[in-house]
Short mmCIF file of C-alpha atoms in Angstrom, two decimals:
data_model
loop_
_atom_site.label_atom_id
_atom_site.label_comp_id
_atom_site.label_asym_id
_atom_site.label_seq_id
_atom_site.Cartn_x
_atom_site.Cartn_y
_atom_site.Cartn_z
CA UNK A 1 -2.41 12.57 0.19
CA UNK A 2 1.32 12.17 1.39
CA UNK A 3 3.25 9.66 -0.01
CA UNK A 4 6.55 8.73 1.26
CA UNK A 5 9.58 7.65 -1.74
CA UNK A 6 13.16 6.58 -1.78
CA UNK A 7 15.22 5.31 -4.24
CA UNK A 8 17.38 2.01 -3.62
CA UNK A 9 16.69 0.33 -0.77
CA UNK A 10 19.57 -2.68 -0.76
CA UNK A 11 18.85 -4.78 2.01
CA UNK A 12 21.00 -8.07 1.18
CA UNK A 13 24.46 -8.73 1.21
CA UNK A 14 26.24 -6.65 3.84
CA UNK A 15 23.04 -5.60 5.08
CA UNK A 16 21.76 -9.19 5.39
CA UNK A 17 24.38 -10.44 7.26
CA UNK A 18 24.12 -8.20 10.25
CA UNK A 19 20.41 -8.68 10.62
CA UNK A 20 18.98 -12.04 12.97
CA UNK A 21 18.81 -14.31 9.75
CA UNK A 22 21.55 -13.94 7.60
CA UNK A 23 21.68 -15.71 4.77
CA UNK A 24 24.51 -17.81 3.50
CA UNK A 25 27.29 -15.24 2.91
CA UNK A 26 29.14 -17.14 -0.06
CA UNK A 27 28.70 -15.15 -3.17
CA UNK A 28 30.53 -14.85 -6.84
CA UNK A 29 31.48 -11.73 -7.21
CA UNK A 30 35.15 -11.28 -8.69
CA UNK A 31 35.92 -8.71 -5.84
CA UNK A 32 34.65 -10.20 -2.57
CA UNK A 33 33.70 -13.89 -2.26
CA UNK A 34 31.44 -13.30 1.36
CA UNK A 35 28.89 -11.13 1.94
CA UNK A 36 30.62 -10.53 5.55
CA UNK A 37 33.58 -9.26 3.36
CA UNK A 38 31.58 -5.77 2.91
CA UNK A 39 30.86 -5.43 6.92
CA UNK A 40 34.55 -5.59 7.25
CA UNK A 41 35.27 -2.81 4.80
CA UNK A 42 32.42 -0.79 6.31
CA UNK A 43 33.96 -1.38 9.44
CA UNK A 44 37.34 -0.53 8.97
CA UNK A 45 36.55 3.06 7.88
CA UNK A 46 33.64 3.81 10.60
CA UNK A 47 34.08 1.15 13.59
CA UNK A 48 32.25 -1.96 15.09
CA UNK A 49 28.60 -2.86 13.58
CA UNK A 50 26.73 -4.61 15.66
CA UNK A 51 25.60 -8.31 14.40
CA UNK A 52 21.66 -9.90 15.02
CA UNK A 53 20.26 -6.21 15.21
CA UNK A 54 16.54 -5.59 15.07
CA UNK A 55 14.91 -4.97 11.92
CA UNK A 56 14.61 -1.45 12.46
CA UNK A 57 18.01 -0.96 12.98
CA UNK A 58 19.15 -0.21 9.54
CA UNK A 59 16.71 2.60 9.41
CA UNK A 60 18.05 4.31 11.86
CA UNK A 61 16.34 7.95 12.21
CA UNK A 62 14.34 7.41 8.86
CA UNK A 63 11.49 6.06 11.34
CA UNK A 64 11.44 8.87 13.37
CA UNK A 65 11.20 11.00 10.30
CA UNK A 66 8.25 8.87 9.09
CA UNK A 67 6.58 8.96 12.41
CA UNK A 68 6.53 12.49 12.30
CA UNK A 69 5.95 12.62 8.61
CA UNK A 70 2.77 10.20 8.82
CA UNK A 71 3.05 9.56 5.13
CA UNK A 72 -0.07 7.53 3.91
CA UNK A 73 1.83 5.59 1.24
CA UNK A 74 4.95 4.63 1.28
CA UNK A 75 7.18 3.07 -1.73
CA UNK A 76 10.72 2.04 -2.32
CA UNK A 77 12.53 0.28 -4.91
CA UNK A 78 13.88 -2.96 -3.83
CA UNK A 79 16.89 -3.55 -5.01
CA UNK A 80 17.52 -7.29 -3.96
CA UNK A 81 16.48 -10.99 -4.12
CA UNK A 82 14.40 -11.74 -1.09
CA UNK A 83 16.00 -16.00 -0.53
CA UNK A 84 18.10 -18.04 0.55
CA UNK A 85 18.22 -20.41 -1.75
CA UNK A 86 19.16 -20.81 -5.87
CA UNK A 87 22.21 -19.81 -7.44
CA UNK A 88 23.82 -16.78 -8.58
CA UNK A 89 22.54 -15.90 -12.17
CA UNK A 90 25.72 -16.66 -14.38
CA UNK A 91 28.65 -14.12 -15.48
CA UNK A 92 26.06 -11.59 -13.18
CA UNK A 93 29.18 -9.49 -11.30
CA UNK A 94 27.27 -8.65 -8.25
CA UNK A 95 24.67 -11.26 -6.04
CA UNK A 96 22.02 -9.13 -3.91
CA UNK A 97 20.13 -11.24 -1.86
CA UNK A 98 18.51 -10.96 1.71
CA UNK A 99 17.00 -14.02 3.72
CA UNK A 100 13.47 -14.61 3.92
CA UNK A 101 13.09 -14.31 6.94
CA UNK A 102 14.52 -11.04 7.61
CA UNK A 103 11.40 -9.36 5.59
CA UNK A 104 10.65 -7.95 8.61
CA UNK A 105 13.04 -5.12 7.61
CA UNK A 106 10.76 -3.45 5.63
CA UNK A 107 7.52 -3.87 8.26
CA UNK A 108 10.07 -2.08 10.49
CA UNK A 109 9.32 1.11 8.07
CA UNK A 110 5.54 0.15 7.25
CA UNK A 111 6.54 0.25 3.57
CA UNK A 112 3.43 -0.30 1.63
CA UNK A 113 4.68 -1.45 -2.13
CA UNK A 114 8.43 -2.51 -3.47
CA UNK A 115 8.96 -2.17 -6.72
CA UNK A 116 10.87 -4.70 -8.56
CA UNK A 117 12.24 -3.94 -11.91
CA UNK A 118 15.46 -3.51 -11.21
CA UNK A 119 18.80 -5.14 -12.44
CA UNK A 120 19.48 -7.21 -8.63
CA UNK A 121 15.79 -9.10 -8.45
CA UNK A 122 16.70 -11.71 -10.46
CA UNK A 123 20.47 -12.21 -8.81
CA UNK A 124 20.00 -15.28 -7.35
CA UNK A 125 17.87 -16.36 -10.76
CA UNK A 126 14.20 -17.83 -10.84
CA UNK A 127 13.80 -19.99 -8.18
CA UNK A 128 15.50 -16.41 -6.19
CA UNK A 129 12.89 -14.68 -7.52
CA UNK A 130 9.89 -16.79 -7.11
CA UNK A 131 10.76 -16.68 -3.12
CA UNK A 132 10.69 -12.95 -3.55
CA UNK A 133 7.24 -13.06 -4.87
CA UNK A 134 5.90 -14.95 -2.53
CA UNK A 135 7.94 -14.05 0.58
CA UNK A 136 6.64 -10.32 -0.09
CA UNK A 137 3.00 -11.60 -0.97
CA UNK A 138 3.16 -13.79 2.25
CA UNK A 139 4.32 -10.41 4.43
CA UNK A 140 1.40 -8.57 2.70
CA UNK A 141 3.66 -6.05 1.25
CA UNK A 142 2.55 -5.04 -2.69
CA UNK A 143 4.92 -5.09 -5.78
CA UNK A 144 5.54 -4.25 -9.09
CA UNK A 145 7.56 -4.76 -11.72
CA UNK A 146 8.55 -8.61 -12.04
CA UNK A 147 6.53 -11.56 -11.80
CA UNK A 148 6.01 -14.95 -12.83
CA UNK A 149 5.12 -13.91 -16.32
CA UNK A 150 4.18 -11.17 -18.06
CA UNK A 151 1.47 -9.98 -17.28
CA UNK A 152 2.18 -10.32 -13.87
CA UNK A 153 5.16 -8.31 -13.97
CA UNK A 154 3.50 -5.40 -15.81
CA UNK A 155 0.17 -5.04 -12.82
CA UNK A 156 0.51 -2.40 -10.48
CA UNK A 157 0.49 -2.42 -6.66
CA UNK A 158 -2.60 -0.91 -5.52
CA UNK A 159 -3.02 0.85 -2.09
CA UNK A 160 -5.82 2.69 -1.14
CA UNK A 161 -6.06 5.43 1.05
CA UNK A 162 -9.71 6.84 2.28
CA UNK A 163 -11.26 5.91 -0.81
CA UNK A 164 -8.54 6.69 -3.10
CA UNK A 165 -6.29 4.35 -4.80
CA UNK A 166 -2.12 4.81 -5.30
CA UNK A 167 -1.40 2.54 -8.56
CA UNK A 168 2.09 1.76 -8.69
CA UNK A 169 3.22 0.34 -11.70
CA UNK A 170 7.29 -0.27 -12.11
CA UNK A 171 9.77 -0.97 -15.20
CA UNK A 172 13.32 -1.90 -16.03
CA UNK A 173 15.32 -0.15 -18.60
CA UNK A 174 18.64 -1.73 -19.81
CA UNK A 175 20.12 1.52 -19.61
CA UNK A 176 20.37 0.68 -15.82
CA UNK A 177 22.08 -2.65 -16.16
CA UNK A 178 18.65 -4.57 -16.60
CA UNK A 179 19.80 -7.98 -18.64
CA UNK A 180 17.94 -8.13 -21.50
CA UNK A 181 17.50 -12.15 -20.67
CA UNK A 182 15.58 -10.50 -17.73
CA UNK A 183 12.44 -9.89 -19.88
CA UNK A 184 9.75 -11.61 -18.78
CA UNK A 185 7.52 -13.23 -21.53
CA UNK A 186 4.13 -14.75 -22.01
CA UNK A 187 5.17 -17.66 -20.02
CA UNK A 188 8.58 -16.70 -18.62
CA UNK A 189 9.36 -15.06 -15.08
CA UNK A 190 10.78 -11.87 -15.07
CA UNK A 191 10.78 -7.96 -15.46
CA UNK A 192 8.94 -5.50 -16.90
CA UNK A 193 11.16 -4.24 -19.55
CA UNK A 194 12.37 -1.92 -21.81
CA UNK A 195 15.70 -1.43 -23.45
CA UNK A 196 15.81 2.50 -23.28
CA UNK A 197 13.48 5.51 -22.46
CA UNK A 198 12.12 5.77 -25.90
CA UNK A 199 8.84 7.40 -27.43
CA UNK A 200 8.23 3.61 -28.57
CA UNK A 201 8.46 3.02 -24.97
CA UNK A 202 6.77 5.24 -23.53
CA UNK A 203 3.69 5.17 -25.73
CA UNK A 204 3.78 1.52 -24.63
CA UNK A 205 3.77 2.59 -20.85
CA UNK A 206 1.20 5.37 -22.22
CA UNK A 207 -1.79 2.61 -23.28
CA UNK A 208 -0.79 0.36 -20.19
CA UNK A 209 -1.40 3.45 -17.55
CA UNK A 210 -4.82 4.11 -19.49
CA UNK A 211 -5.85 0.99 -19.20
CA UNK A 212 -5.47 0.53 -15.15
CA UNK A 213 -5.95 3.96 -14.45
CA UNK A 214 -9.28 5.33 -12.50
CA UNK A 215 -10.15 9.36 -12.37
CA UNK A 216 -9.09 9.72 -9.08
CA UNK A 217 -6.17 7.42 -9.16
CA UNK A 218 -3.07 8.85 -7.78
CA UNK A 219 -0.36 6.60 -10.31
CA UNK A 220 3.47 6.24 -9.52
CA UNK A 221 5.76 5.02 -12.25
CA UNK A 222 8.55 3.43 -10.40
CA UNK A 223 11.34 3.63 -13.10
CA UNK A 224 14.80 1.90 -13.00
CA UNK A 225 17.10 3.99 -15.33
CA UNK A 226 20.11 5.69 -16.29
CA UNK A 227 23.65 4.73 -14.78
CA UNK A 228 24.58 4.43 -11.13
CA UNK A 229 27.04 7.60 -11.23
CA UNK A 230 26.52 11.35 -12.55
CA UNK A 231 24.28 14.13 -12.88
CA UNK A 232 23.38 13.94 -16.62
CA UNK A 233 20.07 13.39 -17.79
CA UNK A 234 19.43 12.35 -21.49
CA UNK A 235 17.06 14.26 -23.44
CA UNK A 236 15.49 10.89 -23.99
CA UNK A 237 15.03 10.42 -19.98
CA UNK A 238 13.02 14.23 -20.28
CA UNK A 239 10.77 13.26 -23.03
CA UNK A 240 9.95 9.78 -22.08
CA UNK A 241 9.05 11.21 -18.45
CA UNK A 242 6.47 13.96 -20.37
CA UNK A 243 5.17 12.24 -22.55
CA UNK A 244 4.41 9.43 -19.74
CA UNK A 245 2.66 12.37 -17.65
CA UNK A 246 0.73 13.76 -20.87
CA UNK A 247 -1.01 10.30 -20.30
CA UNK A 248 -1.81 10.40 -17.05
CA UNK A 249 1.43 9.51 -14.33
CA UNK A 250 1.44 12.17 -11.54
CA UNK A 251 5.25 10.65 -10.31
CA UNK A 252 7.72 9.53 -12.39
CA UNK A 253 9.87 7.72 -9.49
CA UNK A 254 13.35 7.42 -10.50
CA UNK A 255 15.84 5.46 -9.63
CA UNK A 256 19.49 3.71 -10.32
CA UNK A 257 21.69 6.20 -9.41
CA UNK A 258 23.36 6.05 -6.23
CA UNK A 259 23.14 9.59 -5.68
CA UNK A 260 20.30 11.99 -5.86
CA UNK A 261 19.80 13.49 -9.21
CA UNK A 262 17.76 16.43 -10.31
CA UNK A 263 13.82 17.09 -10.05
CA UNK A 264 10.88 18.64 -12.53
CA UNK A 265 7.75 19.33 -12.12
CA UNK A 266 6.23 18.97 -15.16
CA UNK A 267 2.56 20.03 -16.00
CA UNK A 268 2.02 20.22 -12.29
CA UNK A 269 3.29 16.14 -11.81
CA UNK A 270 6.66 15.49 -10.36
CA UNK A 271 9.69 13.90 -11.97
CA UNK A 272 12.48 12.27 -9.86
CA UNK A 273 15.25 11.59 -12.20
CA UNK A 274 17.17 9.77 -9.56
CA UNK A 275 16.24 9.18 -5.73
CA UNK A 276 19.64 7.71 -5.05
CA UNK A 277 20.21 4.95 -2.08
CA UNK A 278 18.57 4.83 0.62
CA UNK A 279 19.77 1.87 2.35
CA UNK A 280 23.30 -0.26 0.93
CA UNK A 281 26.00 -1.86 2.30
CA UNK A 282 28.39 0.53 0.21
CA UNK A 283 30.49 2.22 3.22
CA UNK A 284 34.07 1.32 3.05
CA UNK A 285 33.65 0.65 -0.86
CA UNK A 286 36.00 4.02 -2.33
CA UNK A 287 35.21 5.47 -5.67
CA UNK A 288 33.07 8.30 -7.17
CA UNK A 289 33.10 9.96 -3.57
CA UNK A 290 32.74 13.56 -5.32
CA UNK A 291 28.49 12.17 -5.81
CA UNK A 292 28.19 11.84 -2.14
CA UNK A 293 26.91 8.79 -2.58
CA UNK A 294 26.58 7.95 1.55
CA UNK A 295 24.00 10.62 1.26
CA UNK A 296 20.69 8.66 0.98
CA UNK A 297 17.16 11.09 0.88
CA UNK A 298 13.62 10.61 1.82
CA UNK A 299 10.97 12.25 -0.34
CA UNK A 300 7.77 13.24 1.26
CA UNK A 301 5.32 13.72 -1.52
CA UNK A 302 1.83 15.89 -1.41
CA UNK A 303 -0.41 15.31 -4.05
CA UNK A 304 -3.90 16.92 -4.44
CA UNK A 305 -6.63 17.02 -6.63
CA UNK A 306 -5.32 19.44 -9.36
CA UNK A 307 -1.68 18.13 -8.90
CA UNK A 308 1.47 18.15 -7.16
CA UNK A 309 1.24 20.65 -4.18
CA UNK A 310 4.61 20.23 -2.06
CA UNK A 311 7.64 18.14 -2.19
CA UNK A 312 9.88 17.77 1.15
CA UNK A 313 13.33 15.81 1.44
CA UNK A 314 15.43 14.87 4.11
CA UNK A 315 18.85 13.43 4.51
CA UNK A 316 20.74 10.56 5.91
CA UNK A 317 24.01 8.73 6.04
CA UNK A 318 24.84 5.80 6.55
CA UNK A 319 27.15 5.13 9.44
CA UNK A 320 27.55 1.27 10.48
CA UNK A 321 25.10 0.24 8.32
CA UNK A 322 22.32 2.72 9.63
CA UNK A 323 21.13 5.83 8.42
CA UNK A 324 21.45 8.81 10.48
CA UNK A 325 20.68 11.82 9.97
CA UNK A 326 22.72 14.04 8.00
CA UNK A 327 24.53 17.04 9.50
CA UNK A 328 23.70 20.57 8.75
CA UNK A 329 27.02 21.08 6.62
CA UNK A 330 26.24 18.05 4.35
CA UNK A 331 22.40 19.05 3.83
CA UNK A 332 24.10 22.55 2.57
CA UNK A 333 25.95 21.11 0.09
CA UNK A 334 23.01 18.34 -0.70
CA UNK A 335 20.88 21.77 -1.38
CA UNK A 336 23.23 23.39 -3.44
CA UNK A 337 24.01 20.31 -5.98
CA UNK A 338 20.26 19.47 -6.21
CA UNK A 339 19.69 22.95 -6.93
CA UNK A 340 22.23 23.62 -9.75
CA UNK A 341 20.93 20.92 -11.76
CA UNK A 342 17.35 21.14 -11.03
CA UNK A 343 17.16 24.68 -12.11
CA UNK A 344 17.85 24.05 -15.95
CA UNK A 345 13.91 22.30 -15.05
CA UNK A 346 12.74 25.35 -13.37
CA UNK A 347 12.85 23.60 -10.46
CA UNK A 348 14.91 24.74 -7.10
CA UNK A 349 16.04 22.64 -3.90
CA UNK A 350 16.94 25.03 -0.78
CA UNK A 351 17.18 24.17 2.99
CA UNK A 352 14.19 23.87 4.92
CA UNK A 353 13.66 23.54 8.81
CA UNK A 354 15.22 20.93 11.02
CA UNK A 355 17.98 20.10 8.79
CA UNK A 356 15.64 19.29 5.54
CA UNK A 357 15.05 20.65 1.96
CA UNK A 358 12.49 22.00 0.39
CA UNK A 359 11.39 21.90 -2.99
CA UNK A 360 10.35 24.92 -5.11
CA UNK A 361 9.14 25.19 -9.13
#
């Protein structure tokens, strides 16, 4: 089975507003007060983007790549309200959202489940989030990770391939910026949560993955942790994501960072400690350029029965809001910083063919 992962895919904001619905661009964040505020800065360092693009657009050569790829599964983390309506949640200093009707963004890319515990789903508060829910239930595309209570944030999305299921359950950690008001309750909306990658937590996660899990269950933990910038990883991270596989996870799917981070394989079962972006409306924006952060990565995934058998990656950047591919200079140094701090796990990151990486352990 190939499954197809990236970290943040941020479809509102900047992105929204070039796409054939945008929503309205007033938002309340102390540095920009539009949305079209952050297609100005993107185009002052790279040129004209173009406005009412198709929804494949912002993918750029990622489709091709998938085309090729033919993953059977295919999961992202989206990091975004999905309305066009509510208000900003209060003293929040960044709004996320993306118009309803531009959902068609992720069809363009055939993505199969979104998780949702992350620290933008509930930007544009509940009512922002119940149109998520059901704009994404209406489009047929699975979730995880919030809901309308409790219990609904905490059920996996469930695809199955030739028999076989992917569960896909997702959580929150505050250590990524996830309010703590955020929590959904017995009878409150929200996220699933956790304050911090602890063995409380993760024996938590432990009995929850035992209790939805089948024997031939392929299950990804879609995890939003850590901070957005740096290469550290806590020893708590490390232990949280072993003791999580020692009850059953085959991916622990990583993400926050804006940057990728370092991989483990781990009893044969992958850990991403950080996919970084993807998709966001972050060109222009200056700061913490030494992370590369315009260097999003697709991971292409191959489980089998006994385990984890290969792990591919390919690079893109965005340029006017779509991600191209990355040029054989940048995938170099991509390779060599994944490397250096995936090989205190064992694990090593080279170049592959056609401007990709491969994945050793």
């Amino acid at each position: 089975m190939k499954l197809f992962l990236a970290g943040d895919v941020m479809t509102g904001r900047g992105i929204d507003q070039i796409l054939r619905h945008p929503v309205d661009p007033v938002i309340n964040e102390s540095y920009m007060k539009s949305a079209e505020g952050y297609v100005g800065l993107a185009e002052r360092r790279s040129g004209p983007i173009p406005r009412n693009v198709e929804d494949a657009y912002v993918w750029g050569d990622v489709i091709a790549a998938l085309e090729r790829t033919a993953p059977d599964v295919r999961i992202v983390n989206l990091e975004t309200a999905v309305t066009a309506g509510g208000s900003s949640w209060p003293d929040k200093g960044i709004s996320y959202r993306m118009h309803p009707a531009n959902v068609g963004v992720l069809h363009a890319a055939a993505i199969d489940v979104c998780s949702l515990a992350n620290n933008h789903v509930l930007d544009w508060s509940y009512p922002g989030l119940t149109d998520t829910l059901d704009t994404l239930d209406a489009a047929g595309i699975g979730r995880a990770g919030a809901g309308r209570d409790r219990a609904e944030a905490e059920a996996p999305a469930i695809v199955t391939v030739n028999g076989a299921r992917v569960v896909v359950p997702g959580i929150g950690f505050g250590t990524a910026g996830v309010p703590r008001a955020w929590a959904a309750g017995e009878h409150q909306p929200g996220v699933a949560y956790f304050p911090a990658p602890t063995a409380e937590a993760a024996d938590a996660v432990a009995r929850h993955v035992d209790a939805i899990r089948a024997p031939d269950d392929v299950v990804v933990l879609s995890v939003h942790w850590g901070p957005n910038w740096g290469h550290d990883i806590s020893r708590n991270q490390t232990r949280f994501a072993h003791q999580v596989i020692e009850a059953g996870v085959d991916i622990v799917h990583g993400h926050s960072s804006h940057h990728a981070k370092a991989l483990e394989v781990y009893q044969d079962r992958l850990i991403m400690y950080g996919c970084g972006d993807l998709i966001n409306d972050y060109e222009g924006i200056a700061g913490h350029e030494e992370y590369r952060g315009d260097l999003g990565v697709a991971y292409l995934v191959t489980m089998g029965r006994n385990g984890l058998e290969g792990v591919d990656m390919a690079a893109f950047q965005m340029h006017r809001f779509r991600a191209g591919r990355a040029s054989t200079r940048d995938v170099e140094w991509l390779a060599g910083t994944l490397d250096d701090h995936s090989r205190r796990f064992g694990t090593h990151v080279r170049m592959g063919d056609d401007v990709g990486l491969e994945v050793t352990w």
